[in-house]
Coordinates of C-alpha atoms in Angstrom, one line a residue:
M281 CA 84.1 71.0 101.3
K282 CA 80.9 69.5 102.7
A283 CA 79.3 66.8 100.6
I284 CA 76.6 68.2 98.3
N285 CA 74.3 65.3 99.2
N286 CA 74.0 66.8 102.7
I287 CA 71.5 69.2 101.0
Y288 CA 69.0 66.4 100.8
K289 CA 69.2 65.8 104.5
I290 CA 68.7 69.5 105.1
F291 CA 65.7 69.4 102.8
S292 CA 64.2 66.6 104.8
W293 CA 64.7 68.4 108.1
L294 CA 63.3 71.6 106.8
L295 CA 60.2 69.9 105.4
L296 CA 59.6 68.1 108.6
S297 CA 59.9 71.4 110.5
L298 CA 57.3 73.0 108.3
M299 CA 54.9 70.1 108.7
L300 CA 55.0 70.5 112.5
M301 CA 53.6 74.0 112.4
T302 CA 50.8 74.4 115.0
A303 CA 47.3 74.7 113.5
C304 CA 44.5 76.9 114.9
E305 CA 42.0 75.1 117.1
N306 CA 38.9 76.5 115.4
D307 CA 38.3 76.6 111.6
G308 CA 36.8 80.0 112.1
D309 CA 39.9 81.5 113.6
T310 CA 41.8 84.2 111.7
M311 CA 44.4 82.7 109.3
Y312 CA 47.8 84.3 108.8
L313 CA 50.4 84.1 106.1
S314 CA 53.9 83.7 107.6
S315 CA 57.2 84.5 106.0
I316 CA 60.3 82.3 105.8
E317 CA 62.1 81.3 108.9
G318 CA 65.8 81.7 109.1
S319 CA 66.5 78.0 109.1
D320 CA 64.5 77.6 105.9
F321 CA 67.5 78.9 103.7
V322 CA 70.9 77.2 103.9
V323 CA 74.2 77.4 102.1
T324 CA 76.8 74.6 102.1
E325 CA 79.9 76.7 102.5
S326 CA 81.1 79.8 104.4
N327 CA 84.4 80.1 102.6
V328 CA 85.1 79.4 98.9
K329 CA 88.4 79.9 97.2
L330 CA 88.0 79.7 93.4
S331 CA 90.6 78.7 90.8
K332 CA 90.7 77.6 87.2
E333 CA 91.4 74.1 88.4
T334 CA 88.0 74.0 90.2
S335 CA 86.1 75.8 87.4
T336 CA 84.0 72.7 86.5
A337 CA 83.5 71.4 90.1
I338 CA 80.5 72.2 92.3
V339 CA 81.8 74.6 95.0
L340 CA 78.7 76.1 96.6
S341 CA 75.0 75.0 96.9
L342 CA 71.9 76.8 98.2
A343 CA 68.7 75.1 99.4
W344 CA 65.3 76.2 100.6
T345 CA 61.9 74.4 101.0
K346 CA 58.8 74.6 98.9
N347 CA 56.3 77.2 100.1
S348 CA 58.4 78.1 103.1
F349 CA 58.0 81.7 102.1
L350 CA 54.3 81.6 102.1
S351 CA 52.9 79.2 104.7
T352 CA 49.6 79.6 106.6
S353 CA 48.9 79.5 110.3
N354 CA 46.4 76.7 109.6
P355 CA 48.2 73.8 107.8
S356 CA 44.8 72.3 106.9
M357 CA 44.1 75.2 104.6
G358 CA 46.3 75.8 101.6
T359 CA 47.1 79.0 99.8
T360 CA 46.3 79.7 96.2
A361 CA 49.1 82.2 95.7
T362 CA 51.7 81.4 93.1
V363 CA 55.2 81.9 94.5
S364 CA 58.3 82.5 92.4
Y365 CA 61.7 82.5 93.8
Y366 CA 64.8 84.5 92.9
I367 CA 68.4 84.2 94.2
Q368 CA 69.9 87.6 95.1
I369 CA 73.7 88.1 95.6
S370 CA 75.4 91.3 96.7
T371 CA 78.5 92.6 98.3
D372 CA 76.2 94.8 100.4
A373 CA 74.7 93.0 103.4
D374 CA 71.7 95.3 103.3
F375 CA 71.0 94.9 99.6
K376 CA 70.4 98.7 99.4
Y377 CA 71.0 99.4 95.8
R378 CA 69.4 97.4 93.0
S379 CA 72.3 98.1 90.7
D380 CA 74.7 96.3 93.1
I381 CA 72.5 93.1 93.2
Y382 CA 73.0 90.1 91.0
E383 CA 69.7 88.3 90.6
E384 CA 68.6 85.1 88.9
S385 CA 65.4 83.1 88.9
A386 CA 65.3 79.7 90.6
N387 CA 63.2 77.0 89.0
D388 CA 63.8 74.4 91.7
F389 CA 64.4 74.7 95.5
S390 CA 68.2 74.5 95.3
K391 CA 71.0 75.8 93.2
A392 CA 74.5 74.4 92.7
Y393 CA 77.3 76.7 91.4
T394 CA 80.4 75.5 89.7
G395 CA 83.6 77.4 90.3
A396 CA 83.3 79.1 86.9
E397 CA 79.7 80.2 87.4
L398 CA 80.5 81.6 90.9
N399 CA 83.6 83.3 89.5
T400 CA 81.6 85.0 86.8
I401 CA 79.1 86.3 89.3
A402 CA 82.1 87.6 91.4
K403 CA 83.3 89.5 88.3
T404 CA 79.8 90.9 87.7
L405 CA 79.8 92.2 91.3
G406 CA 83.1 93.9 90.8
I407 CA 85.0 91.7 93.3
E408 CA 88.8 92.1 92.9
P409 CA 90.4 88.7 92.0
G410 CA 92.6 87.2 94.7
N411 CA 91.0 89.1 97.6
E412 CA 88.7 87.3 100.1
T413 CA 85.4 89.2 100.0
P414 CA 82.2 88.7 102.0
V415 CA 79.3 88.0 99.6
Y416 CA 75.7 88.0 100.8
F417 CA 73.0 85.6 99.6
R418 CA 69.2 85.7 100.1
I419 CA 66.1 84.5 98.4
R420 CA 63.5 86.9 97.1
S421 CA 59.9 85.6 96.8
V422 CA 57.3 87.0 94.4
T423 CA 53.6 86.2 94.9
G424 CA 50.7 86.8 92.7
A425 CA 51.0 89.4 90.0
N426 CA 54.7 90.2 90.5
M427 CA 54.3 91.4 94.1
D428 CA 57.4 91.1 96.2
G429 CA 56.8 88.8 99.1
P430 CA 59.1 88.3 102.1
Y431 CA 62.9 87.7 101.8
S432 CA 64.9 84.9 103.4
K433 CA 67.5 85.6 106.0
V434 CA 70.9 86.6 104.6
E435 CA 73.7 84.1 104.4
T436 CA 77.3 85.1 104.1
V437 CA 80.0 83.4 102.0
N438 CA 83.6 84.6 101.9
I439 CA 84.6 84.3 98.3
T440 CA 88.1 84.5 96.8
S441 CA 87.8 84.8 93.0
Y442 CA 90.4 84.5 90.2
L443 CA 91.1 86.6 87.2
I444 CA 89.0 85.6 84.2
D445 CA 91.2 85.7 81.1
M446 CA 89.0 85.6 78.0
S447 CA 92.0 85.9 75.6
V448 CA 92.9 82.2 76.1
G449 CA 90.9 79.1 75.3
H450 CA 92.1 75.9 77.0
V451 CA 92.1 72.7 75.0
L452 CA 90.8 69.7 77.1
D453 CA 91.0 66.1 76.1
A454 CA 88.1 63.7 75.7
D455 CA 88.0 63.2 79.5
K456 CA 87.9 67.0 80.0
V457 CA 91.4 67.1 81.4
D458 CA 93.6 70.2 80.5
T459 CA 96.2 69.2 77.8
G460 CA 98.3 72.4 78.2
V461 CA 97.5 73.4 74.6
T462 CA 95.8 76.8 74.2
L463 CA 94.1 78.8 71.5
Y464 CA 94.3 82.6 71.5
S465 CA 91.7 85.4 71.2
P466 CA 93.8 88.6 71.1
D467 CA 90.7 90.8 70.9
T468 CA 88.8 88.8 73.6
D469 CA 85.9 88.6 71.1
G470 CA 85.1 84.9 71.5
I471 CA 87.1 83.8 68.5
Y472 CA 90.0 81.5 69.4
R473 CA 92.8 80.6 67.0
G474 CA 96.0 78.7 66.9
F475 CA 97.9 75.7 65.5
M476 CA 97.4 72.2 66.9
G477 CA 99.3 69.0 66.1
A478 CA 96.4 66.6 65.9
S479 CA 96.4 62.8 65.3
G480 CA 93.6 61.4 63.1
W481 CA 90.2 61.8 64.6
Y482 CA 91.7 63.5 67.7
N483 CA 88.8 64.9 69.8
Y484 CA 88.7 67.7 72.4
Y485 CA 86.7 70.4 74.2
L486 CA 87.5 74.1 74.5
L487 CA 87.2 75.8 77.9
E488 CA 86.9 79.6 78.0
G489 CA 88.2 81.7 80.8
D490 CA 84.7 82.2 82.3
G491 CA 84.2 78.4 82.5
T492 CA 82.1 78.0 79.4
L493 CA 82.9 74.6 77.9
W494 CA 82.4 74.1 74.2
G495 CA 82.0 70.9 72.1
N496 CA 80.1 69.6 69.1
D497 CA 76.4 70.2 69.1
G498 CA 75.6 66.5 69.7
V499 CA 73.6 66.1 66.5
S500 CA 74.5 63.3 64.0
G501 CA 76.0 64.6 60.8
T502 CA 76.8 68.1 62.0
A503 CA 80.5 68.1 62.5
F504 CA 82.0 71.6 63.2
L505 CA 78.8 72.9 64.8
M506 CA 79.3 74.0 68.4
S507 CA 77.3 73.7 71.6
S508 CA 77.9 74.8 75.3
E509 CA 75.0 72.8 76.6
N510 CA 75.8 70.9 79.8
D511 CA 73.7 67.9 78.8
S512 CA 76.1 65.2 77.4
D513 CA 73.4 64.3 74.9
K514 CA 73.4 67.8 73.5
R515 CA 77.2 68.4 73.6
W516 CA 79.8 66.0 72.3
N517 CA 83.5 66.6 71.9
F518 CA 85.0 68.2 68.8
W519 CA 86.8 65.8 66.4
F520 CA 89.4 66.5 63.8
P521 CA 89.4 64.8 60.3
G522 CA 91.1 61.4 60.0
I523 CA 94.5 62.8 58.7
T524 CA 97.2 63.3 61.3
G525 CA 99.1 66.6 60.9
C526 CA 99.3 70.4 61.5
Y527 CA 96.0 72.2 61.8
Y528 CA 95.3 75.9 62.0
T529 CA 92.2 75.8 64.2
E530 CA 89.6 78.5 64.7
V531 CA 86.8 78.2 67.3
N532 CA 84.1 80.9 66.9
T533 CA 81.8 81.1 69.9
N534 CA 79.7 83.8 68.2
T535 CA 78.8 81.8 65.0
K536 CA 79.0 78.5 67.0
Q537 CA 81.1 77.0 64.3
W538 CA 84.8 75.9 64.3
S539 CA 87.1 75.0 61.5
A540 CA 90.4 73.1 60.9
L541 CA 92.9 74.0 58.2
L542 CA 95.3 71.2 57.5
L543 CA 98.9 72.1 56.5
P544 CA 99.9 68.9 54.7
S545 CA 103.4 70.3 54.1
L546 CA 105.4 73.5 54.5
T547 CA 107.9 74.6 51.9
V548 CA 110.7 77.0 52.6
S549 CA 112.2 78.9 49.7
G550 CA 114.6 81.7 49.1
D551 CA 118.1 81.4 50.6
I552 CA 117.0 78.0 52.0
N553 CA 115.1 75.6 49.8
A554 CA 113.5 72.5 51.4
E555 CA 110.4 70.6 52.3
M556 CA 110.1 70.9 56.1
T557 CA 109.3 68.1 58.5
F558 CA 106.5 68.4 61.0
D559 CA 107.2 67.7 64.6
R560 CA 103.6 67.1 65.7
P561 CA 104.0 66.8 69.5
N562 CA 105.9 70.1 69.6
V563 CA 103.9 71.8 66.8
K564 CA 107.1 72.7 64.9
W565 CA 108.3 72.5 61.4
T566 CA 112.0 71.9 60.8
A567 CA 114.6 71.7 58.0
V568 CA 118.3 71.2 58.3
F569 CA 120.6 73.3 56.1
N570 CA 124.3 74.2 55.9
A571 CA 125.7 77.7 56.1
T572 CA 129.1 78.5 54.5
K573 CA 129.6 81.6 56.5
A574 CA 128.1 84.0 59.1
T575 CA 125.2 85.6 57.3
T576 CA 121.6 86.8 57.3
L577 CA 119.2 84.6 55.2
T578 CA 115.9 85.6 53.8
V579 CA 113.2 82.9 53.4
K580 CA 109.6 82.5 52.5
L581 CA 107.1 79.9 53.9
N582 CA 104.1 78.7 52.0
T583 CA 101.9 75.7 51.3
V584 CA 98.4 74.8 50.0
G585 CA 96.2 73.7 52.9
K586 CA 93.0 71.8 53.1
Q587 CA 90.1 73.6 54.8
Y588 CA 87.6 71.6 56.8
D589 CA 84.5 73.3 58.2
Y590 CA 80.7 72.9 58.5
S591 CA 80.2 72.9 54.7
T592 CA 82.7 70.1 54.2
G593 CA 82.5 68.0 57.3
T594 CA 85.4 65.7 57.8
D595 CA 85.2 64.4 54.2
D596 CA 88.7 64.6 52.7
A597 CA 87.4 64.9 49.2
A598 CA 85.3 67.9 50.1
A599 CA 88.1 69.8 51.9
K600 CA 88.7 73.1 50.1
D601 CA 92.2 74.1 48.8
S602 CA 93.4 77.1 50.7
P603 CA 96.8 78.9 50.2
V604 CA 98.8 79.4 53.4
T605 CA 101.6 81.9 53.7
F606 CA 103.6 83.6 56.4
A607 CA 105.1 87.1 56.8
P608 CA 107.3 88.7 59.4
D609 CA 105.8 90.7 62.2
G610 CA 108.5 92.1 64.4
Q611 CA 110.3 89.2 66.1
N612 CA 107.4 86.9 65.2
I613 CA 105.7 85.6 62.1
V614 CA 102.0 85.8 61.2
L615 CA 99.7 84.3 58.6
A616 CA 99.4 86.7 55.6
S617 CA 97.8 87.0 52.2
Q618 CA 101.2 86.9 50.5
A619 CA 104.5 85.3 51.6
G620 CA 106.8 87.9 53.1
G621 CA 110.6 87.8 53.4
I622 CA 111.5 86.4 56.8
T623 CA 115.1 86.9 58.0
V624 CA 117.1 84.5 60.1
T625 CA 120.7 85.0 61.3
V626 CA 123.5 82.4 61.5
P627 CA 126.6 83.5 63.5
E628 CA 129.1 81.3 61.7
A629 CA 129.5 78.5 59.2
G630 CA 128.0 75.1 60.1
T631 CA 125.0 72.9 60.2
Y632 CA 121.7 74.6 61.3
T633 CA 118.1 73.7 61.7
L634 CA 115.4 76.2 60.5
V635 CA 112.7 75.9 63.1
V636 CA 109.2 77.3 62.5
D637 CA 107.6 77.1 66.0
L638 CA 103.8 77.4 65.9
S639 CA 103.2 76.1 69.5
K640 CA 102.5 79.4 71.1
P641 CA 99.4 81.2 69.8
G642 CA 100.2 84.9 69.0
A643 CA 104.0 84.2 69.2
W644 CA 104.9 82.1 66.3
T645 CA 108.6 82.3 65.4
C646 CA 111.0 81.3 62.6
T647 CA 114.6 80.9 63.8
A648 CA 117.9 79.2 62.9
V649 CA 119.2 76.8 65.6
S650 CA 122.7 75.5 65.6
G651 CA 123.0 71.7 64.8
S652 CA 120.5 69.2 63.5
E653 CA 117.2 69.2 65.4
E654 CA 115.0 67.1 63.1
P655 CA 112.5 65.1 65.2
E656 CA 113.0 61.4 65.7
P657 CA 110.6 59.4 63.6
V658 CA 107.8 57.7 65.5
I659 CA 108.0 54.0 65.6
Q660 CA 105.2 52.5 63.5
Y661 CA 105.4 48.9 64.5
L662 CA 106.3 46.7 67.5
Y663 CA 107.4 43.1 66.8
L664 CA 106.5 40.1 68.9
P665 CA 109.1 37.3 68.6
G666 CA 108.1 34.2 70.5
I667 CA 104.4 34.8 70.1
D668 CA 103.8 31.7 68.0
D669 CA 106.7 29.4 68.7
G670 CA 104.2 26.7 69.7
I671 CA 103.1 26.7 66.1
T672 CA 106.4 27.1 64.4
G673 CA 108.2 24.4 66.3
G674 CA 110.2 26.7 68.5
D675 CA 111.2 29.3 65.8
W676 CA 111.3 32.9 67.0
N677 CA 110.7 35.4 64.2
F678 CA 109.6 39.0 63.4
N679 CA 106.6 38.0 61.4
H680 CA 104.0 39.4 63.8
Y681 CA 103.7 43.0 64.8
M682 CA 101.4 45.6 66.4
K683 CA 100.6 48.8 64.6
L684 CA 100.6 52.3 66.0
Y685 CA 97.1 53.7 66.3
N686 CA 97.5 56.6 68.8
E687 CA 100.6 58.7 68.3
D688 CA 99.9 60.9 71.4
E689 CA 100.0 57.9 73.7
L690 CA 102.3 55.8 71.5
S691 CA 99.6 53.1 71.6
Y692 CA 99.9 50.0 69.5
A693 CA 97.5 47.1 68.9
G694 CA 96.9 43.9 66.9
V695 CA 95.1 40.6 67.0
F696 CA 97.2 37.4 67.1
N697 CA 96.7 33.7 67.3
V698 CA 98.9 33.2 70.3
N699 CA 100.5 29.9 70.9
S700 CA 103.7 30.5 72.9
K701 CA 105.9 28.1 74.8
W702 CA 108.4 30.4 76.5
G703 CA 106.6 33.7 76.4
Y704 CA 107.6 36.6 74.1
S705 CA 109.1 40.1 74.0
I706 CA 108.1 43.4 72.4
N707 CA 110.8 44.5 70.1
I708 CA 111.0 48.0 68.6
E709 CA 112.8 47.2 65.3
K710 CA 112.6 44.3 62.9
D711 CA 115.5 41.8 63.3
N712 CA 116.9 43.8 66.3
W713 CA 117.0 41.3 69.2
D714 CA 118.5 43.6 71.8
D715 CA 116.2 46.6 71.9
K716 CA 113.1 45.2 73.4
Y717 CA 110.5 45.5 76.2
T718 CA 109.9 42.7 78.6
M719 CA 107.7 42.2 81.7
A720 CA 108.4 44.2 84.8
E721 CA 108.0 42.7 88.2
G722 CA 104.4 42.0 89.2
G723 CA 103.0 41.4 85.7
T724 CA 101.0 38.5 84.4
A725 CA 100.3 36.8 81.1
Y726 CA 97.3 39.2 80.6
A727 CA 98.4 42.6 81.9
G728 CA 101.3 44.4 83.4
S729 CA 104.1 47.0 83.1
L730 CA 107.0 46.9 80.6
E731 CA 110.7 47.1 81.3
F732 CA 113.3 48.0 78.6
K733 CA 115.8 45.2 78.2
G734 CA 114.5 43.4 81.3
Q735 CA 115.2 39.7 82.2
N736 CA 111.6 38.3 82.1
N737 CA 109.7 37.5 78.9
I738 CA 106.0 38.3 79.0
P739 CA 104.5 35.0 80.1
A740 CA 102.5 32.9 77.6
P741 CA 98.7 33.0 78.1
T742 CA 96.5 30.0 77.3
A743 CA 96.7 29.4 73.6
G744 CA 94.0 31.3 71.6
L745 CA 93.0 34.5 69.8
Y746 CA 94.0 37.7 71.6
L747 CA 93.9 41.4 71.1
I748 CA 97.3 42.7 72.4
E749 CA 97.6 46.5 73.3
T750 CA 100.7 48.3 74.4
S751 CA 101.5 51.9 75.3
L752 CA 105.1 53.2 75.3
V753 CA 104.0 56.3 77.2
Q754 CA 102.4 54.4 80.0
F755 CA 104.7 51.4 79.5
T756 CA 101.9 48.9 79.8
Y757 CA 100.6 45.9 78.0
S758 CA 97.2 44.0 78.1
L759 CA 95.6 41.0 76.4
T760 CA 91.9 40.6 75.7
S761 CA 90.6 37.2 74.7
I762 CA 88.5 37.2 71.5
G763 CA 85.7 34.6 71.4
N764 CA 83.7 32.8 68.7
Q765 CA 81.8 35.9 67.7
V766 CA 82.5 39.6 66.9
Y767 CA 79.8 42.2 66.5
V768 CA 78.7 44.7 63.8
L769 CA 77.4 48.0 65.3
G770 CA 75.9 51.0 63.5
L771 CA 74.1 49.5 60.5
H772 CA 71.1 51.7 59.7
D773 CA 72.2 53.7 62.8
V774 CA 71.4 50.9 65.3
W775 CA 74.0 50.6 68.0
D776 CA 73.7 47.3 69.8
F777 CA 75.4 43.9 69.9
N778 CA 72.7 42.0 68.2
T779 CA 74.4 41.5 64.8
P780 CA 77.2 38.9 65.3
L781 CA 79.7 37.5 62.9
T782 CA 80.7 33.9 63.6
A783 CA 84.2 32.4 63.7
T784 CA 85.3 30.3 60.8
A785 CA 87.8 27.5 60.6
T786 CA 90.5 30.1 60.0
A787 CA 91.8 31.8 63.1
G788 CA 90.8 35.5 63.2
V789 CA 88.3 35.2 60.3
Y790 CA 84.6 35.9 61.1
E791 CA 81.6 35.8 58.7
G792 CA 77.9 36.4 58.7
P793 CA 74.9 38.1 57.1
I794 CA 74.1 41.7 57.5
T795 CA 71.1 43.7 56.5
I796 CA 71.4 47.2 55.1
N797 CA 68.1 49.2 55.3
S798 CA 69.6 52.6 54.9
A799 CA 73.0 54.3 55.2
S800 CA 74.0 55.2 58.8
P801 CA 75.2 58.8 59.1
W802 CA 78.1 57.4 61.1
G803 CA 78.9 54.2 59.2
F804 CA 79.5 51.0 61.1
V805 CA 82.2 49.3 63.2
I806 CA 83.4 45.9 64.2
H807 CA 83.5 45.3 68.0
L808 CA 85.6 42.5 69.3
V809 CA 83.9 41.7 72.6
N810 CA 80.2 41.8 73.5
G811 CA 79.4 44.9 75.6
D812 CA 82.9 46.4 75.1
W813 CA 82.6 49.8 73.4
D814 CA 86.3 50.5 73.2
R815 CA 87.9 47.5 71.4
K816 CA 86.8 47.9 67.8
F817 CA 87.8 48.2 64.2
G818 CA 86.8 50.8 61.6
G819 CA 88.1 50.8 58.1
S820 CA 87.8 51.7 54.4
D821 CA 88.5 50.2 51.0
G822 CA 88.7 46.7 52.4
K823 CA 91.2 47.5 55.1
L824 CA 90.5 47.4 58.9
Y825 CA 92.1 49.9 61.3
Y826 CA 92.0 49.5 65.1
R827 CA 89.9 52.4 66.5
G828 CA 90.0 53.9 63.0
E829 CA 87.2 55.8 61.2
N830 CA 83.9 54.0 60.9
I831 CA 83.3 51.8 57.8
K832 CA 81.0 53.7 55.4
D833 CA 80.5 51.2 52.6
D834 CA 76.8 51.1 53.5
A835 CA 76.4 54.5 52.0
S836 CA 77.1 53.1 48.5
L837 CA 75.2 49.9 48.8
A838 CA 71.6 49.3 48.0
P839 CA 69.2 48.1 50.7
G840 CA 69.4 44.3 51.0
T841 CA 71.2 41.4 52.7
Y842 CA 74.9 41.0 52.3
Q843 CA 77.7 38.7 53.6
L844 CA 80.3 40.5 55.7
K845 CA 83.7 38.7 56.2
V846 CA 86.4 40.2 58.4
D847 CA 89.9 39.0 59.1
I848 CA 90.9 40.8 62.3
I849 CA 94.5 39.3 62.3
N850 CA 95.3 40.6 58.8
E851 CA 92.9 43.5 59.2
T852 CA 90.8 43.1 56.0
Y853 CA 87.1 42.9 55.3
S854 CA 84.8 42.2 52.3
I855 CA 81.1 42.7 51.7
T856 CA 79.5 40.5 49.0
Q857 CA 75.9 39.8 48.0

């Protein structure tokens, strides 16, 4: 595809051409209005193949020059006519029938189409998906009181469109990358539903089949309101409440509101009685049971959920109790007003796992699977023996550990007073010296890749205070040095690095005055490095959490000056007057 910035070169060339028009020799000569020349309208592509993968990318651009439709034979004399421009698109090269023409107004002198926008136009024109079809473009000018002026020359673009499926909404991550998770709109009515396994404060966008991208409306304090504005200041990503778990999610593009119904548990009763375990990455609930013979079992599934929506925001205390029950629907199960008897068959005596699979919208199932299939518990801590042997006199211990903060990426973090003589390892279980990660070839003391049960300890950095971060999905580690100050951002909704806390004599402890003028709608956070927006602590009730929910104590404090003290090693904070 040609670079879009070539348009500006085309603009410059066209404008120069128009400026070189020959003027009449005498002011009294007859002056003529001339229509657009063929070279005054250009398109950047002659063949465009569309796909869902290119739906958000610019695939085609048009450009024309100002007043090129209505120029005079004497450049020294201007025209007073107001000219409006409209882009016309048709599958008929002659543009014979108005009903076969797609038309839109053009506010500027160029137009860039994303793949989704062009695909929607192709659907409007009746183009069959998958077939290369010549599509014709021209510019219509309107002068004065809605009088049609001349048209541009016609440009041809061969377009291969794709099928627009409005029954599926695609969940994109915060970077707008497709996660593979979908929500379902069986009636293609703009209401998408389904279960999602979300970590606390997980954020996402929803992409419709026609390329419309939905997120939060970009207004402070209005969680669960939606926007499809392209301006990043007017559309933020959606975010779940702070509780990790199973959410029944509904995104309603008609009301422009979405909601999240948390299932904190799921109880199976009847021929099987158990509290089920949630397998969040696979969006499944499981329970192991024993069958004494081949039989058909009847069970019921129910819980009391917590409903979060625009009226509650993400406030856990405001979330509304909502009964959740399932009933059979052919081979599948569905949400129902009353729990229905769901049957599962076991072919013989033995150990089985009841699996409630909610991963496929519109095709939820409840089945018995032979064997024990309970999910492996996620490791909550990673231990760092050797991280402080320069302080302990050579003793290696399991006293220091990183905490899990992102279950999707298996990301861990912690702040440590590092003083290591021989380097250190990252161990997955307390007092287990064998199951550990070490540095892979090419690593340094400050960043690198991990190798399970490798030969090389992670090298010791210069002694000091460091944030250590690790991902057991990417198998990487990194260290960030923490200086003599950390920073408070968000007080009275001011987000800058101008409120520092100063290091005390105790490693990891910082203290300083803060002024509260009014409660911030977002609370405040502790950032570890000046100018670094990612490495931060939130918290509540005196506890700090790496990349956790913002601290909202300012909402309950009167305006005034306070002393804020944070311990980023032990992850605590206090506010005193």
